[in-house]
Short mmCIF file of C-alpha atoms in Angstrom, two decimals:
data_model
loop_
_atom_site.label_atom_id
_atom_site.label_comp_id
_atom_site.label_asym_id
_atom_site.label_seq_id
_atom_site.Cartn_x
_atom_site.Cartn_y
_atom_site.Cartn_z
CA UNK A 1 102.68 107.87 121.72
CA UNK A 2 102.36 107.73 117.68
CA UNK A 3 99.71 109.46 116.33
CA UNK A 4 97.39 107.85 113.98
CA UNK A 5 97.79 108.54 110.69
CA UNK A 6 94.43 109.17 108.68
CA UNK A 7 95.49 108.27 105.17
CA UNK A 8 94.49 104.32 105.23
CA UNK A 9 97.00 103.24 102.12
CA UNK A 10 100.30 101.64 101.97
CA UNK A 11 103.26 103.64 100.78
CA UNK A 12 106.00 101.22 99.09
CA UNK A 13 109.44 102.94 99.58
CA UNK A 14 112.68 102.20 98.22
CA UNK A 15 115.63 103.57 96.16
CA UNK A 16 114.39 102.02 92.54
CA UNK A 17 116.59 99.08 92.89
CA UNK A 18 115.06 96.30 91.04
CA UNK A 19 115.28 93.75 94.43
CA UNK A 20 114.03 96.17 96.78
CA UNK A 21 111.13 97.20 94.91
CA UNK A 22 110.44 93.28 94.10
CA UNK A 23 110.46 92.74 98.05
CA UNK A 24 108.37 96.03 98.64
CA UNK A 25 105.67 95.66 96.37
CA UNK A 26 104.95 91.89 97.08
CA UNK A 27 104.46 92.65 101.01
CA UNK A 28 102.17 95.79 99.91
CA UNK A 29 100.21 93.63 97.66
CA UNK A 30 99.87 90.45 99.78
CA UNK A 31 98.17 93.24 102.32
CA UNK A 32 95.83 94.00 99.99
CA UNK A 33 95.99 97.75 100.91
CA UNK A 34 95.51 100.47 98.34
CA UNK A 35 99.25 101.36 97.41
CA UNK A 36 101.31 104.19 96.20
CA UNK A 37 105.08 103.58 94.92
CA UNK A 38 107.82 105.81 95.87
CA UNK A 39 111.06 105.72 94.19
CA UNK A 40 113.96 107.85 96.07
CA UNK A 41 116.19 110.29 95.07
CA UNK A 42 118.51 111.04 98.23
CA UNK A 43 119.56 114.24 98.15
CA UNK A 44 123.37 114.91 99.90
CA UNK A 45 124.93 114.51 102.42
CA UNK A 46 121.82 111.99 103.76
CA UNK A 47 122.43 109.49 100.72
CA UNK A 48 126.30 108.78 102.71
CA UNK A 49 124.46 108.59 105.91
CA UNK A 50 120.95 106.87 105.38
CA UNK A 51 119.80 105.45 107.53
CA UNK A 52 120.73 107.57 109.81
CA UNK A 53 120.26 111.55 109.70
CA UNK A 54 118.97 114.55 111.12
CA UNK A 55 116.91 117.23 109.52
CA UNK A 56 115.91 115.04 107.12
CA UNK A 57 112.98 116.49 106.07
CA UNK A 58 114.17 117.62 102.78
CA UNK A 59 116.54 114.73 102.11
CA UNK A 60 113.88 113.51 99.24
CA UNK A 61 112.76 116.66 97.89
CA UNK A 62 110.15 118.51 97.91
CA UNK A 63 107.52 116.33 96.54
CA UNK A 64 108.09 113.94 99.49
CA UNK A 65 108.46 116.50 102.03
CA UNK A 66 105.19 118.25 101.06
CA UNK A 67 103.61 114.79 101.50
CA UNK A 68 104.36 113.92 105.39
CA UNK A 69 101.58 116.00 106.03
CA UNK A 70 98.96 112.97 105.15
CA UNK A 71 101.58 110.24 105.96
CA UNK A 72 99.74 106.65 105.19
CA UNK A 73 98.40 104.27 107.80
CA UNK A 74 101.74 101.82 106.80
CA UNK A 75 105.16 102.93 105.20
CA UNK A 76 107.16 99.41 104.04
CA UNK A 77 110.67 100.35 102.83
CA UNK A 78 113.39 97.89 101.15
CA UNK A 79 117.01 99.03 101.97
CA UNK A 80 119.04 101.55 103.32
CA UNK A 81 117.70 104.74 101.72
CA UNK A 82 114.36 104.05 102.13
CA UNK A 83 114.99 103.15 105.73
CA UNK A 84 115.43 106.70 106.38
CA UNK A 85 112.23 107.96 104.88
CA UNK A 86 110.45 104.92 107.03
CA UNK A 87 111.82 106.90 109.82
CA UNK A 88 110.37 109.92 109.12
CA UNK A 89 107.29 108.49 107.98
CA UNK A 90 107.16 107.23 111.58
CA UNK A 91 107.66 110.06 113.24
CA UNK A 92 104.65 111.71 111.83
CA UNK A 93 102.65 109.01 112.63
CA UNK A 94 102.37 106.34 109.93
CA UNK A 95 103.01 102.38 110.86
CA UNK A 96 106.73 101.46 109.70
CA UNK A 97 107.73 98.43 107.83
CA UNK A 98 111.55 98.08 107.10
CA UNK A 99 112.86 95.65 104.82
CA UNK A 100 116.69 94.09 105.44
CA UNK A 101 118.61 94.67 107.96
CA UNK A 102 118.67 98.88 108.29
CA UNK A 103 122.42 98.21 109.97
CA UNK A 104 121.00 100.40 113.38
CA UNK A 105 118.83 99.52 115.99
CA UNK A 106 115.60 98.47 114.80
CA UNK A 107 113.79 100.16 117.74
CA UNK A 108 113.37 102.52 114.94
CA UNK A 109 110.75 101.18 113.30
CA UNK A 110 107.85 98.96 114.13
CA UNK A 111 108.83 95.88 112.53
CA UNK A 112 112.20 94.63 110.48
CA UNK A 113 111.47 92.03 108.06
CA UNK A 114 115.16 90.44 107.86
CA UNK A 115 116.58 87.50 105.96
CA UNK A 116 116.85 84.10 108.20
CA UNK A 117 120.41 84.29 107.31
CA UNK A 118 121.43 87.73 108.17
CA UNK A 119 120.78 86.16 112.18
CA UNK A 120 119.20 89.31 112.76
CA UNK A 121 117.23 89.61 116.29
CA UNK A 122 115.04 91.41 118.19
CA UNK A 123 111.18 91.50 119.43
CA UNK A 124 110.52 93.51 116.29
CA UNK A 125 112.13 91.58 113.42
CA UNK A 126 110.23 88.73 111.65
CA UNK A 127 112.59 86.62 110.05
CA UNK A 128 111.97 85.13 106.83
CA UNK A 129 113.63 82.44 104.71
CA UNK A 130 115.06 83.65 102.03
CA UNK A 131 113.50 86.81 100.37
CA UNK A 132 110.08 88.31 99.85
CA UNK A 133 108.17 87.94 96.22
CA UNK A 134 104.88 87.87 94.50
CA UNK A 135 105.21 84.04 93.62
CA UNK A 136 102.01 82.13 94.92
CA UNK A 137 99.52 80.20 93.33
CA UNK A 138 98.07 82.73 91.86
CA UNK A 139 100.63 84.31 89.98
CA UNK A 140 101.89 81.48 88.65
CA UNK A 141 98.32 80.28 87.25
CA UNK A 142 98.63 83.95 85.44
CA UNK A 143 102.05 83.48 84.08
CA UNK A 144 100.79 80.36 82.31
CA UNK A 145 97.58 82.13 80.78
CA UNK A 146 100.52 84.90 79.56
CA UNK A 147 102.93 82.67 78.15
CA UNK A 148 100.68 80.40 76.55
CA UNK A 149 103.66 79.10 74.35
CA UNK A 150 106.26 77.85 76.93
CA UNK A 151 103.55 75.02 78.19
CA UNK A 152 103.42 73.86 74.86
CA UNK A 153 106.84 73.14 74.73
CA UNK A 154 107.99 69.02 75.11
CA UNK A 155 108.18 67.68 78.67
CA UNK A 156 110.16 67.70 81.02
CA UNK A 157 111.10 71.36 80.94
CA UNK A 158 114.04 72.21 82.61
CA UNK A 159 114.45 75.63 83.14
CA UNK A 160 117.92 77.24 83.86
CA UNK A 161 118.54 80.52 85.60
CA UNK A 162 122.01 81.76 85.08
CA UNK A 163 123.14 84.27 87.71
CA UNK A 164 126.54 85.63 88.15
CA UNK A 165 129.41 86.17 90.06
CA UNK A 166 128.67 88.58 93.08
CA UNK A 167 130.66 89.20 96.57
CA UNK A 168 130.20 85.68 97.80
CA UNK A 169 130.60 83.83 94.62
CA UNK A 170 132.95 83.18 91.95
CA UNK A 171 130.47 82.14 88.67
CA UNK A 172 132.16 83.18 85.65
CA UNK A 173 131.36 83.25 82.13
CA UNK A 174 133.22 80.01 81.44
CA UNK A 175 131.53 78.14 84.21
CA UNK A 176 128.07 79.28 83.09
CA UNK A 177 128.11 78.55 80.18
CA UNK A 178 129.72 74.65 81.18
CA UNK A 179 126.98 74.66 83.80
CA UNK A 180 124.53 74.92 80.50
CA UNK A 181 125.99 72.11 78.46
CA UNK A 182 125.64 69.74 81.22
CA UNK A 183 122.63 70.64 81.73
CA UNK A 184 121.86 70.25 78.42
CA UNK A 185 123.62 66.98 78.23
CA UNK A 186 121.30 65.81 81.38
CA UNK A 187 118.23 67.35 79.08
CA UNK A 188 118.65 64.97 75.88
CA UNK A 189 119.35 62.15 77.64
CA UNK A 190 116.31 62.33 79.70
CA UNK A 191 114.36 64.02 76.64
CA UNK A 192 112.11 67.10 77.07
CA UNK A 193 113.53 70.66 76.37
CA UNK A 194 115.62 73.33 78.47
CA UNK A 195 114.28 77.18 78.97
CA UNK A 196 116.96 79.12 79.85
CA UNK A 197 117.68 82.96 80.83
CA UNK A 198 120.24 84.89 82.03
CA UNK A 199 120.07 87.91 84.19
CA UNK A 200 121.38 91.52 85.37
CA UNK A 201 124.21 89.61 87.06
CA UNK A 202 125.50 87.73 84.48
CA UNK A 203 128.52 88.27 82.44
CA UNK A 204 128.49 90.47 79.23
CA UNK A 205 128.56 88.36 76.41
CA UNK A 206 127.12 85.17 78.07
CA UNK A 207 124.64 85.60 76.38
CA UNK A 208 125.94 85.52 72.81
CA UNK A 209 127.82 82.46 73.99
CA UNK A 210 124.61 80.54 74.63
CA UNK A 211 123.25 81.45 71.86
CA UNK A 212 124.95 79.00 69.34
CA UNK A 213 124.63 76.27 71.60
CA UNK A 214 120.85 76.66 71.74
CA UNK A 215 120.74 76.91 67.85
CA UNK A 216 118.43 74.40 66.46
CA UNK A 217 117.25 72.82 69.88
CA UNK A 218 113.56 72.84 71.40
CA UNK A 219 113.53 75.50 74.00
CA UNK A 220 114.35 79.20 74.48
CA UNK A 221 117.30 81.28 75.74
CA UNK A 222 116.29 84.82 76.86
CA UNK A 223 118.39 87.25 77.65
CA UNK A 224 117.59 90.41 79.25
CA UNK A 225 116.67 93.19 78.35
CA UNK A 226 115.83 91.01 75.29
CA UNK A 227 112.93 91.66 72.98
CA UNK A 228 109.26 91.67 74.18
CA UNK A 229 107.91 90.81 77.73
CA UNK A 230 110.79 88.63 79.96
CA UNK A 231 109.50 85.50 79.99
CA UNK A 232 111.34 84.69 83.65
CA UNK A 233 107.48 83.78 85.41
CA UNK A 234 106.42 81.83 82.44
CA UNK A 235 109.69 79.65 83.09
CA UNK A 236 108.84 79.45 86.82
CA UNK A 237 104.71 78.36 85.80
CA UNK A 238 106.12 76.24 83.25
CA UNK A 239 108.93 74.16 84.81
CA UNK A 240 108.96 70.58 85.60
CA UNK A 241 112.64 71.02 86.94
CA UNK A 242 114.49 74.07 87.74
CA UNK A 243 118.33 74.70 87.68
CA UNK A 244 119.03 77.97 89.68
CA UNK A 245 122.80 79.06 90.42
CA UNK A 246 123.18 79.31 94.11
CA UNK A 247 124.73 83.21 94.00
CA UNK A 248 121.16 84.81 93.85
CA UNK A 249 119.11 84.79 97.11
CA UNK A 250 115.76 86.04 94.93
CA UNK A 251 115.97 83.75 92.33
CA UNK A 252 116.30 80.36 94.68
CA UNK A 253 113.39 81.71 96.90
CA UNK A 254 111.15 82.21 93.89
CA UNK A 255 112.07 79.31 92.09
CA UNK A 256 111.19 77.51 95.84
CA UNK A 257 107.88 78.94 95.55
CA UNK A 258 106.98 76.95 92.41
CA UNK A 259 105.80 73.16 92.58
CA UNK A 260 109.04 71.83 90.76
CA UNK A 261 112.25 70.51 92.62
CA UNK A 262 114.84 73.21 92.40
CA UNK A 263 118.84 72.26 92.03
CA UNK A 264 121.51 74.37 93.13
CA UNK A 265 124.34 74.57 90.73
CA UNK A 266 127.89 76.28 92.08
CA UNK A 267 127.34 75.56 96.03
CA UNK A 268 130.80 75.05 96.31
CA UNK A 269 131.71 78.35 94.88
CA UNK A 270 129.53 80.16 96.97
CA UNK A 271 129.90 81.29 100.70
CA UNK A 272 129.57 83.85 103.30
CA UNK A 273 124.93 84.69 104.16
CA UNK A 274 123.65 83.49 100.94
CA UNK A 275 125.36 79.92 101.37
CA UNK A 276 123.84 80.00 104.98
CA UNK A 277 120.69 80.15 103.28
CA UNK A 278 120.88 77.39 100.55
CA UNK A 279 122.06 75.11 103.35
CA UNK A 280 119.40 75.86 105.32
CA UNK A 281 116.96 74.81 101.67
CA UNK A 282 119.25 71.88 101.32
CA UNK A 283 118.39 70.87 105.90
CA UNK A 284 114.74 71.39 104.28
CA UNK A 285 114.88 68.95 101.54
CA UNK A 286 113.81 72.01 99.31
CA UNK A 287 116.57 72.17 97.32
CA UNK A 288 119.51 69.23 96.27
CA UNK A 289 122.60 70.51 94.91
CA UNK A 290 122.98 69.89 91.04
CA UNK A 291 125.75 67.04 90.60
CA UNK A 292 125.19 66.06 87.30
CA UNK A 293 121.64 64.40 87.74
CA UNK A 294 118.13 65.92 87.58
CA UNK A 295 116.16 62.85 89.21
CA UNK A 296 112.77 64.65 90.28
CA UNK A 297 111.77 64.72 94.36
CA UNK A 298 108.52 65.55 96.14
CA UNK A 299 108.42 69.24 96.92
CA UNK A 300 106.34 71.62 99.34
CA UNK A 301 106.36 75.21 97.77
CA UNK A 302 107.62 78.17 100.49
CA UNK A 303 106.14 80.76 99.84
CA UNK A 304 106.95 83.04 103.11
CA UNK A 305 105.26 86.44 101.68
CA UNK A 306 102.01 85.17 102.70
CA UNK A 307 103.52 83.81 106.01
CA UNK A 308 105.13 87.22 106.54
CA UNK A 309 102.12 89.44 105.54
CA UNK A 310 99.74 87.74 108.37
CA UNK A 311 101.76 88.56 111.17
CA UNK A 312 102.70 91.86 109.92
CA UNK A 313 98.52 92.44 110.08
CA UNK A 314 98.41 90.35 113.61
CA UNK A 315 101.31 92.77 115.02
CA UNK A 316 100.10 95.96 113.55
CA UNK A 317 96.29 95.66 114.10
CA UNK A 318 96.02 96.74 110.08
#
């Protein structure tokens, strides 16, 4: 039987990867535990086999080795490196959270949090549409206070978040940045003003390519890294409308968890799990595809994070 482990925090675990520590940090947070962040460095030959290993003990350094002696009350980890550390955490007696499918049993640890559309099972995994995030009411009443400036801009706002091409969808530069004059197009006919970024999947140069279309108009274009704070949740608090392309699992679940209808531009360039999941938005009448039109439609917000967090303290006694 597991041990209890006397340190009564959360330890967020994953490899640094900007998704997995999104996904990580928003369960942690939505527990309302006191948190600690740790960011792997897998030392060989574990970083080929995680998440499976033996003698792993060292496979992190020293710094995380010397700390299993006061593992936390919870570990929550978010993918495939940090799903070995979980497992170690475990065995010395800390509760184990393990984010995405860890591709081995998940008798492992004591719950897997898995995508609805990876049609992962088992009497330990909580599925959840779509993926974990901070977006609630909350946050997005803060974004607004931050970026005071986007709500001043004219209505409707349309915002526009430009993806990329990834392994289940073919969104290249040219297409983005046609996808952006229509909507455009769709925005001065119907008045108001588009706010538009583009992010760490997008093409190089798309960017520069916007930029002469958006010369002159109301609205923004940000593109990242960009100069000053990324405005990304002041475009989700700000919205009326939201354009998301359908590649990006992250961006479509946070832009769900606003109060704006959400279209899905590229669905027919898009397949394999993530097009499981924007038809199963589309069954929901969360999402419509983006055909050209931007007629607004009543809306419930998903937020799942919240959902998730509850039965992860129902199932764990925390």
């Amino acid at each position: 039987m597991k041990r209890q482990a006397e340190n009564p925090s959360v330890w967020t675990i994953t490899d640094g990867n900007a998704g997995n520590l999104r996904q990580a940090h928003a369960l942690a947070r939505a527990l309302g535990m006191p948190m600690r962040d740790w960011r792997l460095d897998t030392r060989a030959p574990w970083r080929w086999t995680a998440p499976r290993g033996i003698a792993a003990g060292h496979a992190f350094g020293a710094g995380f080795h010397d700390a299993l002696a006061g593992p936390p009350a919870l570990a929550i980890g978010c993918g495939r490196q940090a799903a070995l550390a979980t497992r170690l955490l475990g065995r010395h007696g800390s509760a184990t959270v393990q984010i995405l499918d860890p591709r081995i049993a998940t008798r492992h640890w004591d719950l897997v949090i898995a995508p609805e559309h990876d049609r992962l099972v088992g009497s330990n995994v909580i599925p959840v549409l779509g993926s974990l995030h901070p977006v609630d009411a909350h946050w997005l009443a803060e974004a607004r206070r931050r970026f005071t400036a986007l709500a001043t801009l004219p209505q409707p706002r349309t915002a526009l978040l430009l993806g990329g091409a990834s392994a289940h969808a073919r969104l290249d530069a040219d297409w983005l940045e046609a996808l952006t004059l229509e909507v455009m197009r769709q925005v001065d006919e119907a008045g108001g003003c588009i706010m538009a970024t583009t992010s760490r999947r997008s093409p190089a140069g798309l960017g520069q390519r916007l930029q002469k279309h958006f010369a002159g108009r109301s609205g923004m274009l940000f593109t990242p890294p960009g100069d000053g704070a990324n405005p990304y949740p002041g475009l989700l608090a700000c919205a009326d409308r939201i354009v998301c392309t359908a590649e990006s699992v992250n961006m479509l679940s946070e832009a769900c968890a606003t109060d704006a209808p959400v279209f899905v531009a590229g669905l027919d360039r898009l397949g394999g799990r993530p097009r499981r999941f924007v038809d199963r938005l589309l069954e929901l009448g969360r999402v419509r595809t983006f055909d050209g039109s931007l007629t607004d439609f009543p809306v419930t917000p998903l937020r799942e994070t919240g959902r998730v967090a509850d039965e992860v303290r129902q199932r764990l006694s925390l």
